[in-house]
PDB file of N, CA and C in Angstrom:
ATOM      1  N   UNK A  22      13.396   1.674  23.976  1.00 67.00           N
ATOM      2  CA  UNK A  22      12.898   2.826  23.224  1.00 67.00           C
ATOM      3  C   UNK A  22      12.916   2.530  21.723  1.00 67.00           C
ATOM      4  N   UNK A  23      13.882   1.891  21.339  1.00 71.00           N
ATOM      5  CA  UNK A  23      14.300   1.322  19.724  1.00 71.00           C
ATOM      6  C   UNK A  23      13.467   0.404  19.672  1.00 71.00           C
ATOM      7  N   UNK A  24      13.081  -0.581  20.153  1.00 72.00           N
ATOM      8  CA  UNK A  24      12.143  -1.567  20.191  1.00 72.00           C
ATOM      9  C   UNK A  24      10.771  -0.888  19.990  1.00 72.00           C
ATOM     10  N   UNK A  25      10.674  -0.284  20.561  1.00 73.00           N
ATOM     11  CA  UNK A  25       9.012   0.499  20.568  1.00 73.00           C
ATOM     12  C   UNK A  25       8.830   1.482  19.158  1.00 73.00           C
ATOM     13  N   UNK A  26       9.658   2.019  18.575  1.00 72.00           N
ATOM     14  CA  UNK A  26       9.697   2.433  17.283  1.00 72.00           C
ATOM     15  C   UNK A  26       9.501   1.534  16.541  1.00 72.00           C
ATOM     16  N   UNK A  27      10.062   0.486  16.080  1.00 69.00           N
ATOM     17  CA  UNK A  27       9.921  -0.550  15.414  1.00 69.00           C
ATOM     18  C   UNK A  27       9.186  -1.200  15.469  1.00 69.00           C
ATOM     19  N   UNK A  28       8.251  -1.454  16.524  1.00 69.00           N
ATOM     20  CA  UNK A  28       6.901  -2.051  16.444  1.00 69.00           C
ATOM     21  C   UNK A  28       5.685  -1.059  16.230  1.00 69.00           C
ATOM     22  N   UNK A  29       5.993   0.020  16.282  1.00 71.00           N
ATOM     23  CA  UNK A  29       5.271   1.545  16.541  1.00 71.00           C
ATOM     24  C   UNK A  29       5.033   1.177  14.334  1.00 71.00           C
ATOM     25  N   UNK A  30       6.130   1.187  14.047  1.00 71.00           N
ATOM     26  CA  UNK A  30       6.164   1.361  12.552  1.00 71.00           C
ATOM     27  C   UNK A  30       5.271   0.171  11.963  1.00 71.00           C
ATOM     28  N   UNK A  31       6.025  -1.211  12.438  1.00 69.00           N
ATOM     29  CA  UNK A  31       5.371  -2.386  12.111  1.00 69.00           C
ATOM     30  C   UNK A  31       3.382  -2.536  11.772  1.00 69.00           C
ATOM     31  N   UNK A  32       3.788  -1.944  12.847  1.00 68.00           N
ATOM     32  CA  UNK A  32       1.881  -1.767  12.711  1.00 68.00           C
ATOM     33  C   UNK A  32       1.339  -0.515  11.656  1.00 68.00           C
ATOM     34  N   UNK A  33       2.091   0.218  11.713  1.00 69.00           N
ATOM     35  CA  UNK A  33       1.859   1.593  10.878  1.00 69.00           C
ATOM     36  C   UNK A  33       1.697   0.793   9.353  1.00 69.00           C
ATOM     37  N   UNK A  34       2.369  -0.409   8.923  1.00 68.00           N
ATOM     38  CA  UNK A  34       3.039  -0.891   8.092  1.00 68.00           C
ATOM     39  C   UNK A  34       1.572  -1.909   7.274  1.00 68.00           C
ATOM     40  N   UNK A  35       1.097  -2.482   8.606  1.00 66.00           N
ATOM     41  CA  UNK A  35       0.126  -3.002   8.704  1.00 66.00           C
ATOM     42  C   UNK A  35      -1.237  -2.237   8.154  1.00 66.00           C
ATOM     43  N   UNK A  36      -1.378  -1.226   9.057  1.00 69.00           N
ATOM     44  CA  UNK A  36      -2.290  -0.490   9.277  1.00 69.00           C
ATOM     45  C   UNK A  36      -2.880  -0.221   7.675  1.00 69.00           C
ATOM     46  N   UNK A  37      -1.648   0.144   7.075  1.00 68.00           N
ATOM     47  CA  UNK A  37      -1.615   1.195   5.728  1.00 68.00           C
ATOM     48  C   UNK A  37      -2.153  -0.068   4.649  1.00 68.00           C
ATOM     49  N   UNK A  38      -1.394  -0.960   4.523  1.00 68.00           N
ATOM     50  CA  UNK A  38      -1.874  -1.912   4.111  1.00 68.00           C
ATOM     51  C   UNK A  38      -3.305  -2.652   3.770  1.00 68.00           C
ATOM     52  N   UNK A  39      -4.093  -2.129   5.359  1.00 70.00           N
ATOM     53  CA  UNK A  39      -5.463  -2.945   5.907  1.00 70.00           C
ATOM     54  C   UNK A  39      -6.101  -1.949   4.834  1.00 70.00           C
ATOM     55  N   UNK A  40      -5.894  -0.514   4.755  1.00 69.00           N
ATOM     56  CA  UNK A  40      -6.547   0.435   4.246  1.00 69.00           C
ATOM     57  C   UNK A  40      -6.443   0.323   2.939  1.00 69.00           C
ATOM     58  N   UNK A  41      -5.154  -0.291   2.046  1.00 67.00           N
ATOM     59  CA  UNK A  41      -5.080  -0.157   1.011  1.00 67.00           C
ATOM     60  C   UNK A  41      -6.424  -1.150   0.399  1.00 67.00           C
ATOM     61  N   UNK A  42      -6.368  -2.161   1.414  1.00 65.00           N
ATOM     62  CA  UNK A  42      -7.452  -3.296   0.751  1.00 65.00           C
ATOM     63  C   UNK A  42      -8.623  -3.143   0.680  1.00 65.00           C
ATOM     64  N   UNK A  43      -8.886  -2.226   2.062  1.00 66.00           N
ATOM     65  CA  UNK A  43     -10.395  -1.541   1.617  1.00 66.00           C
ATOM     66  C   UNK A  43     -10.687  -0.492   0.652  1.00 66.00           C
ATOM     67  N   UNK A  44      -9.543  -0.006   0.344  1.00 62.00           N
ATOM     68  CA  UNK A  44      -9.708   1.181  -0.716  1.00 62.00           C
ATOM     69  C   UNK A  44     -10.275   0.382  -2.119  1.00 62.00           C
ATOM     70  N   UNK A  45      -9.569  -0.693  -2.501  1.00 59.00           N
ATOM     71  CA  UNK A  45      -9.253  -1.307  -3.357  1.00 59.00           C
ATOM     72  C   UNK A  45     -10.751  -2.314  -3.577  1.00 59.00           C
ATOM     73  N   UNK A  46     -10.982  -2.897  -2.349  1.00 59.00           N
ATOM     74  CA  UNK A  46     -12.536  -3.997  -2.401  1.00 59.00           C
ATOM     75  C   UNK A  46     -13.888  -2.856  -2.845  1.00 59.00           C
ATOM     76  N   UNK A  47     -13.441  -1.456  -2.585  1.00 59.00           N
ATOM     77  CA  UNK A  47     -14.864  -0.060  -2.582  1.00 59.00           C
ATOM     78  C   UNK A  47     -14.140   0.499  -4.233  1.00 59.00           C
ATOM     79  N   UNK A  48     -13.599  -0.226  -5.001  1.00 52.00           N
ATOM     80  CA  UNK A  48     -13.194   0.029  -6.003  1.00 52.00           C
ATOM     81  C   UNK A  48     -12.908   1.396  -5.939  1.00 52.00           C
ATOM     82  N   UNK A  49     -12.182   2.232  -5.305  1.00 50.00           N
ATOM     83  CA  UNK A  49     -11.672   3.386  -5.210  1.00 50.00           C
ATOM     84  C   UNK A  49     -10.343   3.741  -5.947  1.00 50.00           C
ATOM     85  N   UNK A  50     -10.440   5.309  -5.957  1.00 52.00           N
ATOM     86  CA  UNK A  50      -8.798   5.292  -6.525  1.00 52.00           C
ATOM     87  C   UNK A  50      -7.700   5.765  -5.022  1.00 52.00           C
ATOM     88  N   UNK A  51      -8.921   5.640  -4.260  1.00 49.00           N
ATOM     89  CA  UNK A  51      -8.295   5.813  -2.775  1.00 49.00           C
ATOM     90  C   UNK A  51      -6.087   5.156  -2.869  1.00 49.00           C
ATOM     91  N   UNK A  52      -6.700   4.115  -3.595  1.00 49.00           N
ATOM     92  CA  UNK A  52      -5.351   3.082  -3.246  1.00 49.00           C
ATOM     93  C   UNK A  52      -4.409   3.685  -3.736  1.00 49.00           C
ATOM     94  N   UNK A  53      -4.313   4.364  -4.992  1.00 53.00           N
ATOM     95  CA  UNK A  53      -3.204   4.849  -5.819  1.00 53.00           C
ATOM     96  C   UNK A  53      -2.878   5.918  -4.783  1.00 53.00           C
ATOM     97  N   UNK A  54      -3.618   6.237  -4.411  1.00 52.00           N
ATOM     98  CA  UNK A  54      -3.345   7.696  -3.755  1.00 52.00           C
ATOM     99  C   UNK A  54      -2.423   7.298  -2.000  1.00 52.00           C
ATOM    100  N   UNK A  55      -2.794   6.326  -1.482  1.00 51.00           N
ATOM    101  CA  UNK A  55      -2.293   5.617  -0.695  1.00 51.00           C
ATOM    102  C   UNK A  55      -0.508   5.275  -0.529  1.00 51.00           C
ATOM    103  N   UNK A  56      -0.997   4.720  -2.375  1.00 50.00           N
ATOM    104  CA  UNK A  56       0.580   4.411  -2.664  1.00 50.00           C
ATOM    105  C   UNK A  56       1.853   5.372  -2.797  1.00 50.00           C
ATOM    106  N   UNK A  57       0.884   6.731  -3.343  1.00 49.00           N
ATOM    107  CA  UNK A  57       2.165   7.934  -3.400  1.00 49.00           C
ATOM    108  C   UNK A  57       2.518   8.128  -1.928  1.00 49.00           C
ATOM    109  N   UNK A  58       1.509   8.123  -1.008  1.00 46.00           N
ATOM    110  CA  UNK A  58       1.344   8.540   0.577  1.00 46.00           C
ATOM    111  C   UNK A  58       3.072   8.404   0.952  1.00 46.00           C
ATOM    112  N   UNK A  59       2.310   6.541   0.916  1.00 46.00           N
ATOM    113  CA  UNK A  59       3.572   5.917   1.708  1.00 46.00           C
ATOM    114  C   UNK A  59       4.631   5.725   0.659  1.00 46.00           C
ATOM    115  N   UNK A  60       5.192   6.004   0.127  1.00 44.00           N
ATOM    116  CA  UNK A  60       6.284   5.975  -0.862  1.00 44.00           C
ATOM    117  C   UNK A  60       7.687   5.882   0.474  1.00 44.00           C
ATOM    118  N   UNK A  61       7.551   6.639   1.435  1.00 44.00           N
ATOM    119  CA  UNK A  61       8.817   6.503   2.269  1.00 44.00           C
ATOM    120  C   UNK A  61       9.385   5.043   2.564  1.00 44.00           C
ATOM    121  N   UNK A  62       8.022   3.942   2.501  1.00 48.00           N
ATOM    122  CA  UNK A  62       8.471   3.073   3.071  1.00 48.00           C
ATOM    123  C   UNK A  62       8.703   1.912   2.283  1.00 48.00           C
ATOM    124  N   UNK A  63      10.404   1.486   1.423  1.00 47.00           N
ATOM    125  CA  UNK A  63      10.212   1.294   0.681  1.00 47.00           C
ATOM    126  C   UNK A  63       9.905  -0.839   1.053  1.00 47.00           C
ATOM    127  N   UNK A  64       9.945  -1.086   2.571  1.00 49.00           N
ATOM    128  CA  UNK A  64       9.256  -2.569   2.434  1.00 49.00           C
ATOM    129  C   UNK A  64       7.787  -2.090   2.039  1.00 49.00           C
ATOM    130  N   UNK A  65       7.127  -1.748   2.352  1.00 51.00           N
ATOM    131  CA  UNK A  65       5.951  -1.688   2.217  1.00 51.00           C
ATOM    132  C   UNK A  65       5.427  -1.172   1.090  1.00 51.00           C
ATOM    133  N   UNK A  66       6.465  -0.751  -0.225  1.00 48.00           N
ATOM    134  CA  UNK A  66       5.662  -0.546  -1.371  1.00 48.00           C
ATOM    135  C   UNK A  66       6.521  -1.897  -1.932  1.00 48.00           C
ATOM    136  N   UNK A  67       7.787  -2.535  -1.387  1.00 51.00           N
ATOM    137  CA  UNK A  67       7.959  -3.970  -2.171  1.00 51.00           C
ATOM    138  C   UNK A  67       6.651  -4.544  -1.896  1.00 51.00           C
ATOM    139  N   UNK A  68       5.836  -4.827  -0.916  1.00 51.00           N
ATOM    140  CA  UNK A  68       5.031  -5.331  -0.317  1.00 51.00           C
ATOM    141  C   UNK A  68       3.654  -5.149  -1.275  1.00 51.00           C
ATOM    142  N   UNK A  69       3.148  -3.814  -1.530  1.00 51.00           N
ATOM    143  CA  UNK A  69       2.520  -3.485  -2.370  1.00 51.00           C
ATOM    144  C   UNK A  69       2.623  -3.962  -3.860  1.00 51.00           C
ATOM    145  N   UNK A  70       3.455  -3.699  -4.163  1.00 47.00           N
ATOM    146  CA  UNK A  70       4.105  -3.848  -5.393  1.00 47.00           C
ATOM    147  C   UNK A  70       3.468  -5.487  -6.127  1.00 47.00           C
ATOM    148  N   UNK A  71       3.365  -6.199  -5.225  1.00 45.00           N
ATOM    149  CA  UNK A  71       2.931  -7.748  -5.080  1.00 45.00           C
ATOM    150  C   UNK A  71       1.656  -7.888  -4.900  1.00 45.00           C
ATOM    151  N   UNK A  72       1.092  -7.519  -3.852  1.00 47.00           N
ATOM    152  CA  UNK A  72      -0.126  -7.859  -3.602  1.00 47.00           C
ATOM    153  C   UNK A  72      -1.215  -7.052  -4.018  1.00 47.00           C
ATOM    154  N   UNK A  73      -1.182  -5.732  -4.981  1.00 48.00           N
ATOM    155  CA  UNK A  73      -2.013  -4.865  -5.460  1.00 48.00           C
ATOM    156  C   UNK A  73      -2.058  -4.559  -6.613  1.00 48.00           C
ATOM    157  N   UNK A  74      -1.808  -5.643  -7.529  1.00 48.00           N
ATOM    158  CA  UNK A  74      -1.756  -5.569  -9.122  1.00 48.00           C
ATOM    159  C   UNK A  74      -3.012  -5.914  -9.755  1.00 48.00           C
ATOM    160  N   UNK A  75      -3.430  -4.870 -10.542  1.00 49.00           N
ATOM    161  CA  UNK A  75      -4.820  -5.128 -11.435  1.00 49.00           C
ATOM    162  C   UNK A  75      -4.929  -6.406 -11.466  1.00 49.00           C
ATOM    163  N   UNK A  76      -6.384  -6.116 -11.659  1.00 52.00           N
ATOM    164  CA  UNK A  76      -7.175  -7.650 -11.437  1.00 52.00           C
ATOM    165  C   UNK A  76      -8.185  -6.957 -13.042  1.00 52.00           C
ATOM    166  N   UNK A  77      -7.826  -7.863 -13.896  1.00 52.00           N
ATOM    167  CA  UNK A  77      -8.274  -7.680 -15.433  1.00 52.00           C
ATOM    168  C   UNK A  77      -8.227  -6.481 -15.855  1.00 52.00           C
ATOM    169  N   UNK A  78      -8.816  -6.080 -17.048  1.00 49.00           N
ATOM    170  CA  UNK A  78      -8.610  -5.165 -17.950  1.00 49.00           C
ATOM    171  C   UNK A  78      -9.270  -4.103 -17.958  1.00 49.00           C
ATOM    172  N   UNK A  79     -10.242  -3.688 -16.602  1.00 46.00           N
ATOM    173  CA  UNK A  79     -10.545  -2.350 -16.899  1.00 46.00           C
ATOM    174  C   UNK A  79     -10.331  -1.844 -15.068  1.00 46.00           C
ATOM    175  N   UNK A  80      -9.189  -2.358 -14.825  1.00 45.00           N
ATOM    176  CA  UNK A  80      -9.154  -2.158 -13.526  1.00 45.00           C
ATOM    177  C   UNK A  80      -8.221  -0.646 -13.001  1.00 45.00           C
ATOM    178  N   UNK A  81      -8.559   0.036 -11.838  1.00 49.00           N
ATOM    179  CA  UNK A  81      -7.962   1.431 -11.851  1.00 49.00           C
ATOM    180  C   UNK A  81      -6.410   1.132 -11.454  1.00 49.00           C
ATOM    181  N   UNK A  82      -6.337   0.433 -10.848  1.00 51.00           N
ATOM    182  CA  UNK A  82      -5.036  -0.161  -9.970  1.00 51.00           C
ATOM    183  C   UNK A  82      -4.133  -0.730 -10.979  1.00 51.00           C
ATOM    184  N   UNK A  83      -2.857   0.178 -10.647  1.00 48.00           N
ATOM    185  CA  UNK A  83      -1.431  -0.171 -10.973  1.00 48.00           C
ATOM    186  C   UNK A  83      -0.135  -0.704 -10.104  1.00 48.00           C
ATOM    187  N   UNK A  84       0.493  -1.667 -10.447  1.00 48.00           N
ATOM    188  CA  UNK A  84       1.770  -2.147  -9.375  1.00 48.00           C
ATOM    189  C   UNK A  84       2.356  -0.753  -8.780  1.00 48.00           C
ATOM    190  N   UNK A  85       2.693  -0.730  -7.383  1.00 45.00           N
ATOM    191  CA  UNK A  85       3.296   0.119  -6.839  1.00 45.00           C
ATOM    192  C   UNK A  85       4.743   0.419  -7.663  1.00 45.00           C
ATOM    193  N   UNK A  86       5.532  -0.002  -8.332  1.00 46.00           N
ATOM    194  CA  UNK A  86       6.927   0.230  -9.115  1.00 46.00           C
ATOM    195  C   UNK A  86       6.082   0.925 -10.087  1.00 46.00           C
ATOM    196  N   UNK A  87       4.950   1.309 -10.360  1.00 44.00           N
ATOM    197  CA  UNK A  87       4.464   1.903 -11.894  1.00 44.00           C
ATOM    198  C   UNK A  87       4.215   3.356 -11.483  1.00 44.00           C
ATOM    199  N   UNK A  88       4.460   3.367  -9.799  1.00 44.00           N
ATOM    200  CA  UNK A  88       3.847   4.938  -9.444  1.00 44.00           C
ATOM    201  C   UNK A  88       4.858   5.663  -9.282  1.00 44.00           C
ATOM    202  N   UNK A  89       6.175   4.704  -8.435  1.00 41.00           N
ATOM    203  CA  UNK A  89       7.242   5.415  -8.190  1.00 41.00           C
ATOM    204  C   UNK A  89       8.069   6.209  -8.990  1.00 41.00           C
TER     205      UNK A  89
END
């Protein structure tokens, strides 16, 4: 039953992630909004935090530690 939560999440983990990138490739502010979402989960905004940092100087996107 513990096992199945934890993979239940894992993917949730995933999932949120897959979405952040499409938010982000449709230049949306979808992502920021994403990031307050999941705030509970705090691997997954270390996770964020890394892989979703502006890309040059007129970009909408901020490191996940800039929202919290």
């Amino acid at each position: 039953m513990l096992e199945n939560l934890i993979i239940k999440k894992r993917l949730l983990i995933i999932n949120l992630n897959f979405k952040m990138i499409n938010a982000m490739r449709k230049n949306s502010t979808l992502a920021v909004g994403f990031q307050r979402v999941c705030g509970w989960c705090e691997q997954t905004a270390r996770h964020l935090e890394w892989t979703f940092e502006p890309r040059g100087g007129n970009s909408k996107y901020v490191p996940a530690y800039a929202i919290r």
